[in-house]
Coordinates of C-alpha atoms in Angstrom, one line a residue:
X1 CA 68.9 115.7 59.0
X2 CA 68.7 112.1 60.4
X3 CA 72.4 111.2 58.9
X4 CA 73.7 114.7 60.7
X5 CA 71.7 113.4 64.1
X6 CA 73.4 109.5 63.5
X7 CA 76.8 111.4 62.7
X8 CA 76.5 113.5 66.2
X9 CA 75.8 110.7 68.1
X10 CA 78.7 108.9 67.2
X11 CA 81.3 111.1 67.3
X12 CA 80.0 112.9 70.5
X13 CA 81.8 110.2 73.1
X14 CA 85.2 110.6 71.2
X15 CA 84.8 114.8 71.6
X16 CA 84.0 113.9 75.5
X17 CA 87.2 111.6 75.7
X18 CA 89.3 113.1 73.7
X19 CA 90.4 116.3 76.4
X20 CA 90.9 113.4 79.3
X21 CA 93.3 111.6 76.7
X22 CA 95.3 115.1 76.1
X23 CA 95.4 115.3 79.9
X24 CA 96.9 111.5 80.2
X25 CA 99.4 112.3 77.5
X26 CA 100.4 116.0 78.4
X27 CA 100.6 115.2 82.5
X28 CA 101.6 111.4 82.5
X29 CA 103.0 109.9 79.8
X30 CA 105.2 112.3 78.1
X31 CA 106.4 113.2 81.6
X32 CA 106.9 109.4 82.3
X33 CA 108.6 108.8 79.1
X34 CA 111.0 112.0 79.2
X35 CA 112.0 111.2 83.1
X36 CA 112.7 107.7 81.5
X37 CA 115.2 108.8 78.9
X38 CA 117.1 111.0 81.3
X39 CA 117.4 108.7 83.2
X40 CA 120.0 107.2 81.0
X41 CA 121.8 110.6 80.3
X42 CA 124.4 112.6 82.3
X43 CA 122.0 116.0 82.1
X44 CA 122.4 119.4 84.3
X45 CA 120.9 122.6 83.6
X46 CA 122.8 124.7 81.3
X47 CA 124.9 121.5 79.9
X48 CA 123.8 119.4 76.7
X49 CA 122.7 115.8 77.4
X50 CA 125.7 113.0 77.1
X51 CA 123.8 109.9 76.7
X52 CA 125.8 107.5 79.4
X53 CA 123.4 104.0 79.1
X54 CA 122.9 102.4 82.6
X55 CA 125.3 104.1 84.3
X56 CA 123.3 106.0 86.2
X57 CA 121.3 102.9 87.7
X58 CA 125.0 101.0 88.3
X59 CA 125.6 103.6 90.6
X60 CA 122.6 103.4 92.5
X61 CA 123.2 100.1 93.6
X62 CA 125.8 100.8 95.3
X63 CA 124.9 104.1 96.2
X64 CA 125.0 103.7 100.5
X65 CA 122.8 107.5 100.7
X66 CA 120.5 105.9 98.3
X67 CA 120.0 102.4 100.1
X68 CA 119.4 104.3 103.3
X69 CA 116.6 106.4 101.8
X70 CA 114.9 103.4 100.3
X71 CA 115.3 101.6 104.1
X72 CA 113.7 104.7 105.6
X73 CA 110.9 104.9 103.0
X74 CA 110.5 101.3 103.5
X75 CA 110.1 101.2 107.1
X76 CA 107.7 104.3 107.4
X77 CA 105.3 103.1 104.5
X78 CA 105.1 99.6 106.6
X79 CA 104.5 102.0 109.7
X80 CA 101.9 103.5 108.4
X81 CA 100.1 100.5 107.4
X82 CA 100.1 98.7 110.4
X83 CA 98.7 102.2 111.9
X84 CA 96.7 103.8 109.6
X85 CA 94.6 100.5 108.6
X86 CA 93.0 98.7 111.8
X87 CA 93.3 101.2 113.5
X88 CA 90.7 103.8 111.2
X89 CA 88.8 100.7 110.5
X90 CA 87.8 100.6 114.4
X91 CA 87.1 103.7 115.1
X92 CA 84.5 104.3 112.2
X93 CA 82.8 100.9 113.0
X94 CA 82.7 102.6 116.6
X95 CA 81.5 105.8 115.4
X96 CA 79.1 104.0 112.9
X97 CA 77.4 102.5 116.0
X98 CA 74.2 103.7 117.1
X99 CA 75.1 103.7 121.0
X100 CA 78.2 106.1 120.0
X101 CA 77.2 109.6 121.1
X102 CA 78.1 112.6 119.6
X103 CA 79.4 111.3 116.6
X104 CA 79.6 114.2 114.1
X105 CA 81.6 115.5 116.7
X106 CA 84.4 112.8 116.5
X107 CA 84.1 112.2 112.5
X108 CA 84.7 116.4 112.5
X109 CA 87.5 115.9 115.1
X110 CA 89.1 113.1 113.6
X111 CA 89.3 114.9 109.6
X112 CA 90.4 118.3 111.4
X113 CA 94.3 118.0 111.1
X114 CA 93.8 116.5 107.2
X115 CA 92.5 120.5 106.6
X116 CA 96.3 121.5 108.2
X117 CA 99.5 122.7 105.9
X118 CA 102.1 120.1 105.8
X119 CA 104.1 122.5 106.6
X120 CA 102.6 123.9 109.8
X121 CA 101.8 119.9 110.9
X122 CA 105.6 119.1 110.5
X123 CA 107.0 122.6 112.2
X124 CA 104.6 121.7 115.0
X125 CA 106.1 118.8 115.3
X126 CA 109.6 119.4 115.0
X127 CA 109.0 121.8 118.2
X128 CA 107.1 119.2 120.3
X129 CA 110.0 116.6 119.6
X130 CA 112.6 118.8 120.3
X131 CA 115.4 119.6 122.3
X132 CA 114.3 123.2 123.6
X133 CA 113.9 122.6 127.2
X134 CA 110.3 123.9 126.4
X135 CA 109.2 120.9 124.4
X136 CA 106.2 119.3 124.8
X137 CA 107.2 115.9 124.5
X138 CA 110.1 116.3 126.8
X139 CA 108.1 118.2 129.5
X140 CA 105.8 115.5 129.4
X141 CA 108.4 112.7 129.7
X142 CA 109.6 114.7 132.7
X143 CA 106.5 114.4 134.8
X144 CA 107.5 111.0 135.2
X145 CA 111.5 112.0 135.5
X146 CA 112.4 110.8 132.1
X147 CA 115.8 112.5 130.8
X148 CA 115.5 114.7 127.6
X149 CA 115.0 112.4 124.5
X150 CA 116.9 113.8 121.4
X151 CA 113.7 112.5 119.6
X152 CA 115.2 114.0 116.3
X153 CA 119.0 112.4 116.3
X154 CA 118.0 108.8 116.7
X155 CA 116.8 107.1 114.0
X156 CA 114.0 104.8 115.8
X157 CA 112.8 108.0 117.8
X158 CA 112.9 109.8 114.6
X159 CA 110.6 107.5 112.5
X160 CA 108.2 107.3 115.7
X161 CA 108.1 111.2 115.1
X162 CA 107.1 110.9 111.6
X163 CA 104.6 108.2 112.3
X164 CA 102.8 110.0 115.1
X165 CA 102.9 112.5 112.6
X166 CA 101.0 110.5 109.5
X167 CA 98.5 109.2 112.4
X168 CA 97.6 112.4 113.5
X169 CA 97.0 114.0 110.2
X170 CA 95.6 110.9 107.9
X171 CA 93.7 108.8 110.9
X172 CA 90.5 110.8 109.8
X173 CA 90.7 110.3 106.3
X174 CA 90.9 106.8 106.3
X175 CA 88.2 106.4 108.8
X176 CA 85.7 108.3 106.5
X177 CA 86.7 105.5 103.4
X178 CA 86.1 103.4 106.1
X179 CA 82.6 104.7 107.1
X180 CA 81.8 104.9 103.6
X181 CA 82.2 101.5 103.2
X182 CA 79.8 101.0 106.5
X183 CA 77.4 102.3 104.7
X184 CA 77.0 100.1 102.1
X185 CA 76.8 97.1 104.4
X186 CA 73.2 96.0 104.6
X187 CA 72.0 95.7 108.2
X188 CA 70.2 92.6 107.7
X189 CA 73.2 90.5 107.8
X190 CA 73.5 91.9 111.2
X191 CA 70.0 91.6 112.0
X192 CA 70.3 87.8 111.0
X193 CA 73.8 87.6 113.0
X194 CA 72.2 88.3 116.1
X195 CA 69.3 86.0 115.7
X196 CA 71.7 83.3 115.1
X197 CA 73.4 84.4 118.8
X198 CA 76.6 86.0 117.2
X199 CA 78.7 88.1 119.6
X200 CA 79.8 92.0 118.4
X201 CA 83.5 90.3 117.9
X202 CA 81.9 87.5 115.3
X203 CA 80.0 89.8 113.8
X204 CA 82.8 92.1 112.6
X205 CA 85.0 89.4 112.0
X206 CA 82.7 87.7 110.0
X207 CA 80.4 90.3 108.4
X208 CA 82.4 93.8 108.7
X209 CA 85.9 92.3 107.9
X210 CA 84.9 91.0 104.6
X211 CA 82.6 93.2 103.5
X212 CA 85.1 96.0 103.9
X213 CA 87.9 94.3 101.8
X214 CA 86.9 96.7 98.8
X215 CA 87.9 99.3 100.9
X216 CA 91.2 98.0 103.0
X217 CA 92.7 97.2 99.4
X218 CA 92.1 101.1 98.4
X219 CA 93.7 102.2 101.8
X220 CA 96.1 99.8 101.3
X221 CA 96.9 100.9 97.7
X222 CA 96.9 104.7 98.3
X223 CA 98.9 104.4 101.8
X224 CA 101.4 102.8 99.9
X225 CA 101.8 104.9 97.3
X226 CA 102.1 108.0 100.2
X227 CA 104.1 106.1 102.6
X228 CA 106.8 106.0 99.8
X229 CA 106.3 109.6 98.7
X230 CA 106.5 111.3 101.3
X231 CA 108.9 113.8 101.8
X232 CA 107.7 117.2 102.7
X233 CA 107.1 116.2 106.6
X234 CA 110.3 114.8 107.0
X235 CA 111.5 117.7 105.3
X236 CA 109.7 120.0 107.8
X237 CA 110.4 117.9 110.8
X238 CA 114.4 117.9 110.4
X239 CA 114.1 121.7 109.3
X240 CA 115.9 120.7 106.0
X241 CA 116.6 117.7 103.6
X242 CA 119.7 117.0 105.6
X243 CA 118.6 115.1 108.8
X244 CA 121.8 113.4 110.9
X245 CA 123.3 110.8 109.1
X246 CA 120.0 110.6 106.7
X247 CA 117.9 109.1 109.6
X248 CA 115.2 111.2 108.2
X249 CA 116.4 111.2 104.5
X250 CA 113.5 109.7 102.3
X251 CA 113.8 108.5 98.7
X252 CA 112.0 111.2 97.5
X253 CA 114.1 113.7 99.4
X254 CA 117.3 112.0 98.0
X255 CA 116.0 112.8 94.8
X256 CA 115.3 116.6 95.4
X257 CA 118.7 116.4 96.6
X258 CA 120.5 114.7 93.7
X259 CA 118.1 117.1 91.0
X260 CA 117.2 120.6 93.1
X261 CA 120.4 120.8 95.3
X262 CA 123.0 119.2 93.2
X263 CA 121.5 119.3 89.8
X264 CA 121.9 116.1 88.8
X265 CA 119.1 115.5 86.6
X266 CA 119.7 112.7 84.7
X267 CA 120.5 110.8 88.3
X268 CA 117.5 112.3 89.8
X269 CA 115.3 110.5 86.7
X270 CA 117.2 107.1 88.0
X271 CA 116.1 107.6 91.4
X272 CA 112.5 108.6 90.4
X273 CA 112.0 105.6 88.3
X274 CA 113.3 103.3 90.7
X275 CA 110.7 104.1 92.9
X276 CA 107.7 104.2 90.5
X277 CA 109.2 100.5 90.4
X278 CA 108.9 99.4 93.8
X279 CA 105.5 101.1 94.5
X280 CA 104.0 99.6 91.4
X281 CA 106.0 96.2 92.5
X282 CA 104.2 96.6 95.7
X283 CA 101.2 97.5 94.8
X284 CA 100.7 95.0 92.1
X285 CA 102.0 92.2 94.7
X286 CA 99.2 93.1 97.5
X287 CA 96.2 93.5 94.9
X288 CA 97.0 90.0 93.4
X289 CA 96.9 88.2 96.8
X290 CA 93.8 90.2 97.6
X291 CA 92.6 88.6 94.5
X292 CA 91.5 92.1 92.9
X293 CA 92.3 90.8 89.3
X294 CA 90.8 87.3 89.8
X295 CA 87.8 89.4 90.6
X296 CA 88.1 91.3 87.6
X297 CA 88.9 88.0 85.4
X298 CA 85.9 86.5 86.7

């Protein structure tokens, strides 16, 4: 009886593990590893596989569609950092105050548009930066006898449009990681900030700032990782995957393109590696100068 109890207890952890490993291997890693061999193959639906070595990834070098996707990726995901990280970070040490009033109200108000489709956000959209002499943006411009801005044929107005966008719908989500991380400050280095004479200013310089670190790196990590995926509210917002002369084209939409549209699998695997490349590039960079593995080393 003992031996059977000893025997239980031992392999119990591996019978706990063992469905999350299936789930790694069945979701991730074969998927990973089969995109990675197509990517070396000429491959189309209906058509066997001709293995064709790097040619795939020659071509995307010199691929001018495929530069322009990984500029406009670039550009938003740096967008939305310089947006989507200070500016959530205020507003939850605002609301985290205890002379803000009413703020369930604003926390509620801030996470409402997370809760709405992509798709409804970026048809929404798409009518309030239109041309329609109805538009709101242009009705509003017009109050102050602006001409009609062809927000969607201009490349910078464009990418304002998709970063409005991304503010709208993910400024609440990062405030509550933000908040979250308030909340494991302790208020005595507060309390012992204001006895020393510290001003509100020093005090979130010097307290807040650092002691939220933990959390900008997350933000930091996932908004990367979603500024270069995105795709379905540019899709939405151009009413297509074919914006004018690609000034909305992202790379994930130039690989729908190359493998839904044109089915061009094997190319499509190229593109999609390349950018599980430059986001893990990226986000390996920013975590070492945040010193998240010297903190693990340690």
């Amino acid at each position: 009886m003992i031996k059977k109890f000893v025997y239980s207890q031992k392999v119990a952890p591996y019978v706990f593990v063992l469905p999350f490993i299936l789930i790694f291997l069945i979701f991730w890693f074969f998927p990973l590893v089969n995109s990675f061999i197509m990517s070396f193959q000429d491959r189309m639906l209906g058509q066997d596989p001709k293995w064709i070595g790097e040619a795939n990834y020659s071509k995307l070098l010199t691929d001018k569609v495929f530069l322009t996707s990984i500029k406009n990726s670039v550009v938003y995901m740096l967008g939305t950092l310089v947006l989507l990280i200070p500016f959530p970070m205020l507003f939850a040490v605002m609301i985290n105050s205890k002379l803000m009033m009413g703020r369930e109200f604003f926390k509620s108000s801030f996470f409402l548009p997370a809760l709405t489709s992509v798709a409804v956000a970026g048809t929404i959209f798409r009518l309030t930066f239109g041309e329609m002499e109805g538009s709101l943006m242009n009705s509003f411009l017009g109050l102050f006898g602006v001409e009609p801005i062809k927000f969607l044929k201009d490349g910078n107005w464009s990418m304002a449009a998709l970063l409005i966008l991304a503010c709208w719908r993910w400024t609440g989500v990062n405030m509550l990681y933000y908040l979250s991380g308030l909340k494991s400050i302790d208020n005595e280095y507060y309390e012992a900030a204001s006895i020393d004479g510290a001003s509100a200013w020093q005090k979130f310089r010097m307290i807040t700032m650092p002691l939220l670190k933990p959390t900008t790196i997350y933000v930091t990590t996932i908004s990367v990782y979603a500024g270069l995926a995105m795709f379905t509210e540019s899709l939405m917002m151009f009413n297509g995957n074919k914006s004018p002369q690609n000034i909305g084209l992202t790379i994930v939409g130039y690989l729908y393109r190359q493998g839904i549209e044109q089915n061009k699998l094997g190319y499509a695997a190229a593109v999609g590696i390349v950018l599980l490349v430059i986001a893990m590039v990226i986000n390996l960079t920013q975590l070492k100068f945040s010193g998240m593995f010297k903190k693990e080393e340690d």
